[in-house]
C-alpha cells in the first residue's frame, strides 16, 4: 500500500500548476513582428529617457515608421537583421540632434500610420475592457529584452522582457491621438523569467529594488548581461521596448506559496482552512431549511429576498 501524500505535498503540487514556464507565456517569449499581435515595438528611443518622461507625468504620443529599402536592410549588422525592421538609425552629425529626438514627447514605431492607429485602438479597447471586467491592469511597457534560446542547437530566438512599467493608453476624444501615460505604479522585474532561468538553466537573476532612487537601467542591464554571459548567443537588448499585455498574477500567487516565505511559527499547510480545501473537506452543516418544508414562503418571506441584478462594474 502506497503512502498517502502529505498535505504539504498536495499544496506544492497545486502551487506548481500555477506556474506557466512555457514559451506560450508572453513574459518569456514575445512574438515580435507578428501582424495580429496586440503589441507595439518602440524603436530608436532611449529607455532611461522614456522612463524619466513617463514617471515625471508626461504623456507620449506615437509616430509611424517607414519601409526600409533593400540597400538599407542589407547594410544592417548580422545580429540586427532579425530584430531590426522599418526604422533605420538616422545619421547624427552631433549629439544635440540625438538629444532632441530622444527627449521629445513622441515614441517612434515601425508601423505604418494606418497600422499604428488600428493597433493602438485594439490595445486601448482591450485594456479598458479587461480593467472594467476584471479590475486589473495588465498593460505594460516592457523595457529591455533578453534574447535567449531553449537549447544550443535551437534556431528559434526568444525575446523576454526584463523590466515592466505599468502604463495606460488615453485619448480625450475619438479624433485625438492616443497617448501613453504611466500609472504611478513602480517599475517591476520579470519574476517569471527569473523562475524560468533558475529552474531550467540554473541561472540566478537577483532581485533588485526598482523603486530605489539609485536604481539605474544601464547598470541593471549590464548585470544581466554578465549573468547570462556563458550562454551561447544570448544577448541583452537594453534599448528594446515593447508596449503590450503581460500578466503575472498567477506567478505572484506562486511566489506567495513558496515554503521559504511561510511563517516560522508554522507552514500554511497547518491552517485548518487549507487542510479542508485540499484534503479533508468541510464538515457537513445543517441546512438552513429542511427539505420537507412546504411552502417555503413563511420561512423566507419574498419581500425579504435580495435578488442578484445586473450592475455596472
mmCIF file of C-alpha atoms in Angstrom:
data_model
loop_
_atom_site.group_PDB
_atom_site.id
_atom_site.type_symbol
_atom_site.label_atom_id
_atom_site.label_comp_id
_atom_site.label_asym_id
_atom_site.label_seq_id
_atom_site.Cartn_x
_atom_site.Cartn_y
_atom_site.Cartn_z
ATOM 1 C CA UNK A 1 0.000 0.000 0.000
ATOM 2 C CA UNK A 2 1.439 3.339 -1.072
ATOM 3 C CA UNK A 3 1.743 6.168 1.389
ATOM 4 C CA UNK A 4 -0.805 8.936 1.074
ATOM 5 C CA UNK A 5 0.702 12.283 0.051
ATOM 6 C CA UNK A 6 1.005 14.772 2.850
ATOM 7 C CA UNK A 7 -0.949 17.994 2.830
ATOM 8 C CA UNK A 8 2.302 19.823 2.105
ATOM 9 C CA UNK A 9 2.867 17.642 -0.970
ATOM 10 C CA UNK A 10 -0.643 18.355 -2.228
ATOM 11 C CA UNK A 11 -0.195 22.094 -1.682
ATOM 12 C CA UNK A 12 3.145 22.178 -3.509
ATOM 13 C CA UNK A 13 1.652 20.222 -6.405
ATOM 14 C CA UNK A 14 -1.184 22.729 -6.723
ATOM 15 C CA UNK A 15 1.375 25.510 -6.449
ATOM 16 C CA UNK A 16 3.335 24.130 -9.405
ATOM 17 C CA UNK A 17 0.160 24.118 -11.502
ATOM 18 C CA UNK A 18 0.046 27.921 -11.203
ATOM 19 C CA UNK A 19 3.354 28.359 -12.973
ATOM 20 C CA UNK A 20 3.451 28.683 -16.758
ATOM 21 C CA UNK A 21 7.061 28.446 -17.894
ATOM 22 C CA UNK A 22 6.185 27.561 -21.475
ATOM 23 C CA UNK A 23 7.016 29.796 -24.413
ATOM 24 C CA UNK A 24 3.295 30.493 -24.787
ATOM 25 C CA UNK A 25 3.746 32.900 -21.891
ATOM 26 C CA UNK A 26 4.436 36.374 -23.263
ATOM 27 C CA UNK A 27 6.588 37.117 -20.227
ATOM 28 C CA UNK A 28 9.026 34.547 -21.616
ATOM 29 C CA UNK A 29 8.597 34.896 -25.356
ATOM 30 C CA UNK A 30 7.276 37.967 -27.148
ATOM 31 C CA UNK A 31 6.283 37.335 -30.754
ATOM 32 C CA UNK A 32 7.794 40.386 -32.435
ATOM 33 C CA UNK A 33 6.764 41.401 -35.953
ATOM 34 C CA UNK A 34 3.512 39.454 -35.767
ATOM 35 C CA UNK A 35 0.763 41.080 -37.794
ATOM 36 C CA UNK A 36 -2.113 40.384 -35.410
ATOM 37 C CA UNK A 37 -0.229 40.739 -32.120
ATOM 38 C CA UNK A 38 -1.602 43.163 -29.538
ATOM 39 C CA UNK A 39 1.760 44.841 -29.053
ATOM 40 C CA UNK A 40 3.774 47.746 -30.426
ATOM 41 C CA UNK A 41 7.545 47.749 -30.692
ATOM 42 C CA UNK A 42 9.185 51.057 -29.802
ATOM 43 C CA UNK A 43 12.386 51.757 -31.740
ATOM 44 C CA UNK A 44 15.172 54.331 -31.834
ATOM 45 C CA UNK A 45 14.448 55.619 -28.325
ATOM 46 C CA UNK A 46 16.407 55.679 -25.071
ATOM 47 C CA UNK A 47 14.619 53.693 -22.317
ATOM 48 C CA UNK A 48 16.071 55.764 -19.478
ATOM 49 C CA UNK A 49 14.738 58.959 -21.069
ATOM 50 C CA UNK A 50 11.350 57.397 -21.839
ATOM 51 C CA UNK A 51 11.077 56.202 -18.249
ATOM 52 C CA UNK A 52 12.020 59.653 -16.932
ATOM 53 C CA UNK A 53 9.416 61.375 -19.068
ATOM 54 C CA UNK A 54 6.644 58.943 -18.133
ATOM 55 C CA UNK A 55 7.421 58.936 -14.417
ATOM 56 C CA UNK A 56 7.502 62.739 -14.414
ATOM 57 C CA UNK A 57 3.881 62.765 -15.596
ATOM 58 C CA UNK A 58 4.414 63.391 -19.309
ATOM 59 C CA UNK A 59 2.140 61.872 -21.959
ATOM 60 C CA UNK A 60 3.873 60.389 -25.004
ATOM 61 C CA UNK A 61 2.337 60.090 -28.473
ATOM 62 C CA UNK A 62 3.356 57.638 -31.193
ATOM 63 C CA UNK A 63 4.953 58.137 -34.595
ATOM 64 C CA UNK A 64 4.673 55.750 -37.561
ATOM 65 C CA UNK A 65 7.750 54.413 -39.322
ATOM 66 C CA UNK A 66 8.764 53.954 -42.926
ATOM 67 C CA UNK A 67 9.754 50.991 -45.067
ATOM 68 C CA UNK A 68 13.446 50.161 -45.397
ATOM 69 C CA UNK A 69 14.920 49.890 -48.854
ATOM 70 C CA UNK A 70 16.692 46.692 -49.855
ATOM 71 C CA UNK A 71 20.030 48.518 -49.630
ATOM 72 C CA UNK A 72 19.307 49.734 -46.094
ATOM 73 C CA UNK A 73 18.247 46.287 -44.965
ATOM 74 C CA UNK A 74 21.337 44.681 -46.498
ATOM 75 C CA UNK A 75 23.554 47.168 -44.654
ATOM 76 C CA UNK A 76 22.244 46.120 -41.235
ATOM 77 C CA UNK A 77 24.663 44.206 -38.964
ATOM 78 C CA UNK A 78 24.020 40.419 -38.912
ATOM 79 C CA UNK A 79 22.888 40.448 -35.274
ATOM 80 C CA UNK A 80 20.261 43.089 -36.009
ATOM 81 C CA UNK A 81 18.690 41.569 -39.114
ATOM 82 C CA UNK A 82 16.150 39.501 -37.183
ATOM 83 C CA UNK A 83 15.062 42.320 -34.872
ATOM 84 C CA UNK A 84 15.707 45.455 -36.914
ATOM 85 C CA UNK A 85 12.781 46.459 -39.038
ATOM 86 C CA UNK A 86 11.480 49.506 -40.743
ATOM 87 C CA UNK A 87 13.347 52.291 -38.943
ATOM 88 C CA UNK A 88 16.940 52.982 -39.956
ATOM 89 C CA UNK A 89 19.201 54.744 -37.493
ATOM 90 C CA UNK A 90 19.326 58.424 -38.537
ATOM 91 C CA UNK A 91 22.632 59.984 -39.404
ATOM 92 C CA UNK A 92 23.660 62.165 -36.491
ATOM 93 C CA UNK A 93 26.079 64.991 -37.091
ATOM 94 C CA UNK A 94 26.169 65.973 -33.421
ATOM 95 C CA UNK A 95 24.849 64.873 -30.068
ATOM 96 C CA UNK A 96 22.387 67.754 -29.907
ATOM 97 C CA UNK A 97 20.225 66.252 -32.678
ATOM 98 C CA UNK A 98 20.113 62.908 -30.883
ATOM 99 C CA UNK A 99 19.254 64.538 -27.573
ATOM 100 C CA UNK A 100 16.303 66.386 -29.101
ATOM 101 C CA UNK A 101 14.968 63.271 -30.816
ATOM 102 C CA UNK A 102 15.242 61.142 -27.690
ATOM 103 C CA UNK A 103 13.792 63.705 -25.295
ATOM 104 C CA UNK A 104 10.723 64.778 -27.277
ATOM 105 C CA UNK A 105 7.213 63.574 -26.459
ATOM 106 C CA UNK A 106 6.971 61.053 -29.311
ATOM 107 C CA UNK A 107 7.702 57.342 -29.474
ATOM 108 C CA UNK A 108 8.960 56.002 -32.795
ATOM 109 C CA UNK A 109 7.455 52.754 -34.138
ATOM 110 C CA UNK A 110 7.904 50.559 -37.206
ATOM 111 C CA UNK A 111 4.225 50.590 -38.211
ATOM 112 C CA UNK A 112 2.525 52.493 -40.996
ATOM 113 C CA UNK A 113 0.191 55.292 -39.969
ATOM 114 C CA UNK A 114 -2.914 53.176 -40.580
ATOM 115 C CA UNK A 115 -1.439 50.092 -38.924
ATOM 116 C CA UNK A 116 -0.302 52.084 -35.901
ATOM 117 C CA UNK A 117 -3.725 53.654 -35.350
ATOM 118 C CA UNK A 118 -5.507 50.303 -35.650
ATOM 119 C CA UNK A 119 -3.165 48.582 -33.224
ATOM 120 C CA UNK A 120 -3.372 51.436 -30.712
ATOM 121 C CA UNK A 121 -7.164 51.284 -30.846
ATOM 122 C CA UNK A 122 -7.176 47.499 -30.349
ATOM 123 C CA UNK A 123 -4.813 47.732 -27.363
ATOM 124 C CA UNK A 124 -6.753 50.642 -25.837
ATOM 125 C CA UNK A 125 -10.084 48.825 -26.215
ATOM 126 C CA UNK A 126 -8.789 45.518 -24.829
ATOM 127 C CA UNK A 127 -7.049 47.231 -21.897
ATOM 128 C CA UNK A 128 -10.184 49.150 -20.956
ATOM 129 C CA UNK A 129 -12.373 46.042 -21.256
ATOM 130 C CA UNK A 130 -10.030 43.910 -19.144
ATOM 131 C CA UNK A 131 -9.833 46.524 -16.415
ATOM 132 C CA UNK A 132 -13.592 47.061 -16.335
ATOM 133 C CA UNK A 133 -14.393 43.342 -16.255
ATOM 134 C CA UNK A 134 -11.550 42.006 -14.100
ATOM 135 C CA UNK A 135 -10.430 45.079 -12.179
ATOM 136 C CA UNK A 136 -6.759 44.635 -13.077
ATOM 137 C CA UNK A 137 -4.351 46.342 -15.422
ATOM 138 C CA UNK A 138 -2.070 44.127 -17.497
ATOM 139 C CA UNK A 139 -0.830 46.774 -19.948
ATOM 140 C CA UNK A 140 2.899 47.366 -19.511
ATOM 141 C CA UNK A 141 5.781 48.973 -21.300
ATOM 142 C CA UNK A 142 8.464 46.283 -21.430
ATOM 143 C CA UNK A 143 11.895 47.876 -21.106
ATOM 144 C CA UNK A 144 14.886 45.843 -22.239
ATOM 145 C CA UNK A 145 14.683 42.382 -23.776
ATOM 146 C CA UNK A 146 16.684 39.216 -23.238
ATOM 147 C CA UNK A 147 17.201 37.263 -26.450
ATOM 148 C CA UNK A 148 17.565 33.626 -25.432
ATOM 149 C CA UNK A 149 17.407 30.121 -26.910
ATOM 150 C CA UNK A 150 15.904 26.972 -25.437
ATOM 151 C CA UNK A 151 18.955 24.927 -26.499
ATOM 152 C CA UNK A 152 22.375 25.470 -28.059
ATOM 153 C CA UNK A 153 21.187 23.887 -31.319
ATOM 154 C CA UNK A 154 17.896 25.809 -31.452
ATOM 155 C CA UNK A 155 17.364 28.230 -34.337
ATOM 156 C CA UNK A 156 14.389 29.943 -32.685
ATOM 157 C CA UNK A 157 15.269 33.116 -30.827
ATOM 158 C CA UNK A 158 13.011 34.024 -27.909
ATOM 159 C CA UNK A 159 12.650 37.527 -26.514
ATOM 160 C CA UNK A 160 11.670 38.054 -22.876
ATOM 161 C CA UNK A 161 11.104 41.436 -21.192
ATOM 162 C CA UNK A 162 13.461 42.325 -18.356
ATOM 163 C CA UNK A 163 11.579 45.226 -16.759
ATOM 164 C CA UNK A 164 7.896 46.166 -16.831
ATOM 165 C CA UNK A 165 6.379 49.613 -16.275
ATOM 166 C CA UNK A 166 2.572 49.792 -15.728
ATOM 167 C CA UNK A 167 1.063 52.206 -18.253
ATOM 168 C CA UNK A 168 -2.251 53.243 -19.777
ATOM 169 C CA UNK A 169 -3.396 54.485 -23.176
ATOM 170 C CA UNK A 170 -5.597 57.561 -23.172
ATOM 171 C CA UNK A 171 -7.248 59.976 -25.576
ATOM 172 C CA UNK A 172 -9.554 62.905 -24.939
ATOM 173 C CA UNK A 173 -11.825 62.256 -27.935
ATOM 174 C CA UNK A 174 -12.249 59.930 -30.897
ATOM 175 C CA UNK A 175 -10.419 62.430 -33.102
ATOM 176 C CA UNK A 176 -7.471 62.834 -30.729
ATOM 177 C CA UNK A 177 -4.235 60.838 -30.788
ATOM 178 C CA UNK A 178 -3.633 58.038 -28.320
ATOM 179 C CA UNK A 179 -1.066 58.902 -25.685
ATOM 180 C CA UNK A 180 0.895 56.735 -23.302
ATOM 181 C CA UNK A 181 0.914 57.590 -19.595
ATOM 182 C CA UNK A 182 2.470 55.968 -16.543
ATOM 183 C CA UNK A 183 0.026 54.761 -13.903
ATOM 184 C CA UNK A 184 2.104 55.914 -10.950
ATOM 185 C CA UNK A 185 2.998 52.325 -10.049
ATOM 186 C CA UNK A 186 6.597 51.137 -9.638
ATOM 187 C CA UNK A 187 8.763 49.527 -12.277
ATOM 188 C CA UNK A 188 8.929 45.746 -11.804
ATOM 189 C CA UNK A 189 11.355 42.993 -12.727
ATOM 190 C CA UNK A 190 10.186 39.955 -14.699
ATOM 191 C CA UNK A 191 9.791 37.431 -11.893
ATOM 192 C CA UNK A 192 8.509 34.777 -14.302
ATOM 193 C CA UNK A 193 11.752 34.994 -16.270
ATOM 194 C CA UNK A 194 13.682 34.699 -13.020
ATOM 195 C CA UNK A 195 11.858 31.435 -12.249
ATOM 196 C CA UNK A 196 12.403 30.097 -15.785
ATOM 197 C CA UNK A 197 16.154 30.742 -15.750
ATOM 198 C CA UNK A 198 16.568 29.275 -12.276
ATOM 199 C CA UNK A 199 14.503 26.141 -12.954
ATOM 200 C CA UNK A 200 15.805 25.216 -16.413
ATOM 201 C CA UNK A 201 19.213 26.888 -16.796
ATOM 202 C CA UNK A 202 20.412 27.202 -13.194
ATOM 203 C CA UNK A 203 20.842 30.937 -13.724
ATOM 204 C CA UNK A 204 20.010 33.233 -10.834
ATOM 205 C CA UNK A 205 18.767 36.716 -11.661
ATOM 206 C CA UNK A 206 18.971 38.534 -8.368
ATOM 207 C CA UNK A 207 16.093 40.641 -7.119
ATOM 208 C CA UNK A 208 16.703 44.380 -7.294
ATOM 209 C CA UNK A 209 14.937 47.313 -5.698
ATOM 210 C CA UNK A 210 13.494 49.085 -8.742
ATOM 211 C CA UNK A 211 11.859 51.696 -6.503
ATOM 212 C CA UNK A 212 15.201 52.881 -5.153
ATOM 213 C CA UNK A 213 16.425 56.312 -6.211
ATOM 214 C CA UNK A 214 19.747 54.653 -7.020
ATOM 215 C CA UNK A 215 18.265 52.162 -9.481
ATOM 216 C CA UNK A 216 19.996 52.542 -12.853
ATOM 217 C CA UNK A 217 18.695 50.863 -16.006
ATOM 218 C CA UNK A 218 22.087 50.634 -17.698
ATOM 219 C CA UNK A 219 23.710 49.090 -14.630
ATOM 220 C CA UNK A 220 20.904 46.540 -14.311
ATOM 221 C CA UNK A 221 21.155 45.502 -17.966
ATOM 222 C CA UNK A 222 24.932 45.221 -17.646
ATOM 223 C CA UNK A 223 24.467 42.958 -14.616
ATOM 224 C CA UNK A 224 22.039 40.715 -16.509
ATOM 225 C CA UNK A 225 24.472 40.543 -19.452
ATOM 226 C CA UNK A 226 27.192 39.404 -17.078
ATOM 227 C CA UNK A 227 24.888 36.805 -15.514
ATOM 228 C CA UNK A 228 23.952 35.161 -18.852
ATOM 229 C CA UNK A 229 27.374 35.588 -20.463
ATOM 230 C CA UNK A 230 28.089 31.834 -20.524
ATOM 231 C CA UNK A 231 25.002 31.091 -22.620
ATOM 232 C CA UNK A 232 25.766 30.895 -26.340
ATOM 233 C CA UNK A 233 24.085 33.567 -28.462
ATOM 234 C CA UNK A 234 22.114 35.002 -25.551
ATOM 235 C CA UNK A 235 22.069 38.774 -25.623
ATOM 236 C CA UNK A 236 20.575 41.620 -23.627
ATOM 237 C CA UNK A 237 18.967 44.297 -25.808
ATOM 238 C CA UNK A 238 18.952 47.313 -23.468
ATOM 239 C CA UNK A 239 17.319 49.763 -25.894
ATOM 240 C CA UNK A 240 14.421 47.480 -26.842
ATOM 241 C CA UNK A 241 10.933 48.481 -25.701
ATOM 242 C CA UNK A 242 7.559 46.850 -26.342
ATOM 243 C CA UNK A 243 4.067 48.008 -25.371
ATOM 244 C CA UNK A 244 1.766 45.063 -24.726
ATOM 245 C CA UNK A 245 -0.206 42.894 -22.336
ATOM 246 C CA UNK A 246 1.685 40.943 -19.689
ATOM 247 C CA UNK A 247 0.005 39.088 -16.849
ATOM 248 C CA UNK A 248 1.849 37.519 -13.929
ATOM 249 C CA UNK A 249 -0.913 37.486 -11.297
ATOM 250 C CA UNK A 250 -0.712 33.695 -11.011
ATOM 251 C CA UNK A 251 3.022 33.870 -10.530
ATOM 252 C CA UNK A 252 2.534 36.264 -7.636
ATOM 253 C CA UNK A 253 0.358 33.575 -6.043
ATOM 254 C CA UNK A 254 3.075 31.024 -6.832
ATOM 255 C CA UNK A 255 5.685 33.130 -5.071
ATOM 256 C CA UNK A 256 3.448 33.715 -2.030
ATOM 257 C CA UNK A 257 3.065 29.945 -1.647
ATOM 258 C CA UNK A 258 6.833 29.413 -1.506
ATOM 259 C CA UNK A 259 7.537 27.402 1.683
ATOM 260 C CA UNK A 260 10.560 29.614 2.381
ATOM 261 C CA UNK A 261 8.173 32.551 2.790
ATOM 262 C CA UNK A 262 5.895 30.778 5.243
ATOM 263 C CA UNK A 263 5.858 31.996 8.864
ATOM 264 C CA UNK A 264 8.366 30.446 11.237
ATOM 265 C CA UNK A 265 5.578 29.522 13.650
ATOM 266 C CA UNK A 266 4.184 27.031 11.141
ATOM 267 C CA UNK A 267 3.570 26.494 7.446
ATOM 268 C CA UNK A 268 0.300 27.415 5.830
ATOM 269 C CA UNK A 269 -0.356 23.694 5.344
ATOM 270 C CA UNK A 270 -1.080 23.607 9.077
ATOM 271 C CA UNK A 271 -4.022 26.007 8.715
ATOM 272 C CA UNK A 272 -7.400 24.224 9.057
ATOM 273 C CA UNK A 273 -8.891 26.084 6.078
ATOM 274 C CA UNK A 274 -6.065 24.913 3.799
ATOM 275 C CA UNK A 275 -6.466 21.379 5.095
ATOM 276 C CA UNK A 276 -10.197 21.486 4.420
ATOM 277 C CA UNK A 277 -9.760 22.901 0.918
ATOM 278 C CA UNK A 278 -7.090 20.470 -0.281
ATOM 279 C CA UNK A 279 -7.734 17.225 1.557
ATOM 280 C CA UNK A 280 -10.205 16.848 4.387
ATOM 281 C CA UNK A 281 -13.196 18.805 3.145
ATOM 282 C CA UNK A 282 -15.517 20.883 5.271
ATOM 283 C CA UNK A 283 -17.807 19.361 7.921
ATOM 284 C CA UNK A 284 -21.423 18.966 6.955
ATOM 285 C CA UNK A 285 -23.704 21.610 8.406
ATOM 286 C CA UNK A 286 -27.420 21.508 8.997
ATOM 287 C CA UNK A 287 -29.437 23.033 6.153
ATOM 288 C CA UNK A 288 -30.998 26.415 6.742
ATOM 289 C CA UNK A 289 -34.362 24.947 5.803
ATOM 290 C CA UNK A 290 -35.352 21.295 5.955
ATOM 291 C CA UNK A 291 -36.111 19.577 2.659
ATOM 292 C CA UNK A 292 -39.666 18.726 3.711
ATOM 293 C CA UNK A 293 -40.688 22.315 4.446
ATOM 294 C CA UNK A 294 -43.505 23.390 2.130
ATOM 295 C CA UNK A 295 -44.500 26.051 1.396
ATOM 296 C CA UNK A 296 -41.277 27.958 1.960
ATOM 297 C CA UNK A 297 -42.715 31.489 1.910
ATOM 298 C CA UNK A 298 -43.491 31.618 5.644
ATOM 299 C CA UNK A 299 -39.871 30.729 6.409
ATOM 300 C CA UNK A 300 -38.274 33.134 3.921
ATOM 301 C CA UNK A 301 -40.712 35.966 3.121
ATOM 302 C CA UNK A 302 -40.427 37.012 -0.561
ATOM 303 C CA UNK A 303 -40.230 40.664 0.483
ATOM 304 C CA UNK A 304 -37.041 39.922 2.381
ATOM 305 C CA UNK A 305 -35.225 38.281 -0.526
ATOM 306 C CA UNK A 306 -32.222 40.044 -2.077
ATOM 307 C CA UNK A 307 -32.104 39.295 -5.778
ATOM 308 C CA UNK A 308 -28.974 39.448 -7.927
ATOM 309 C CA UNK A 309 -29.457 42.034 -10.648
ATOM 310 C CA UNK A 310 -27.304 43.481 -13.423
ATOM 311 C CA UNK A 311 -24.986 46.228 -12.277
ATOM 312 C CA UNK A 312 -22.123 48.317 -13.574
ATOM 313 C CA UNK A 313 -18.625 47.105 -12.686
#
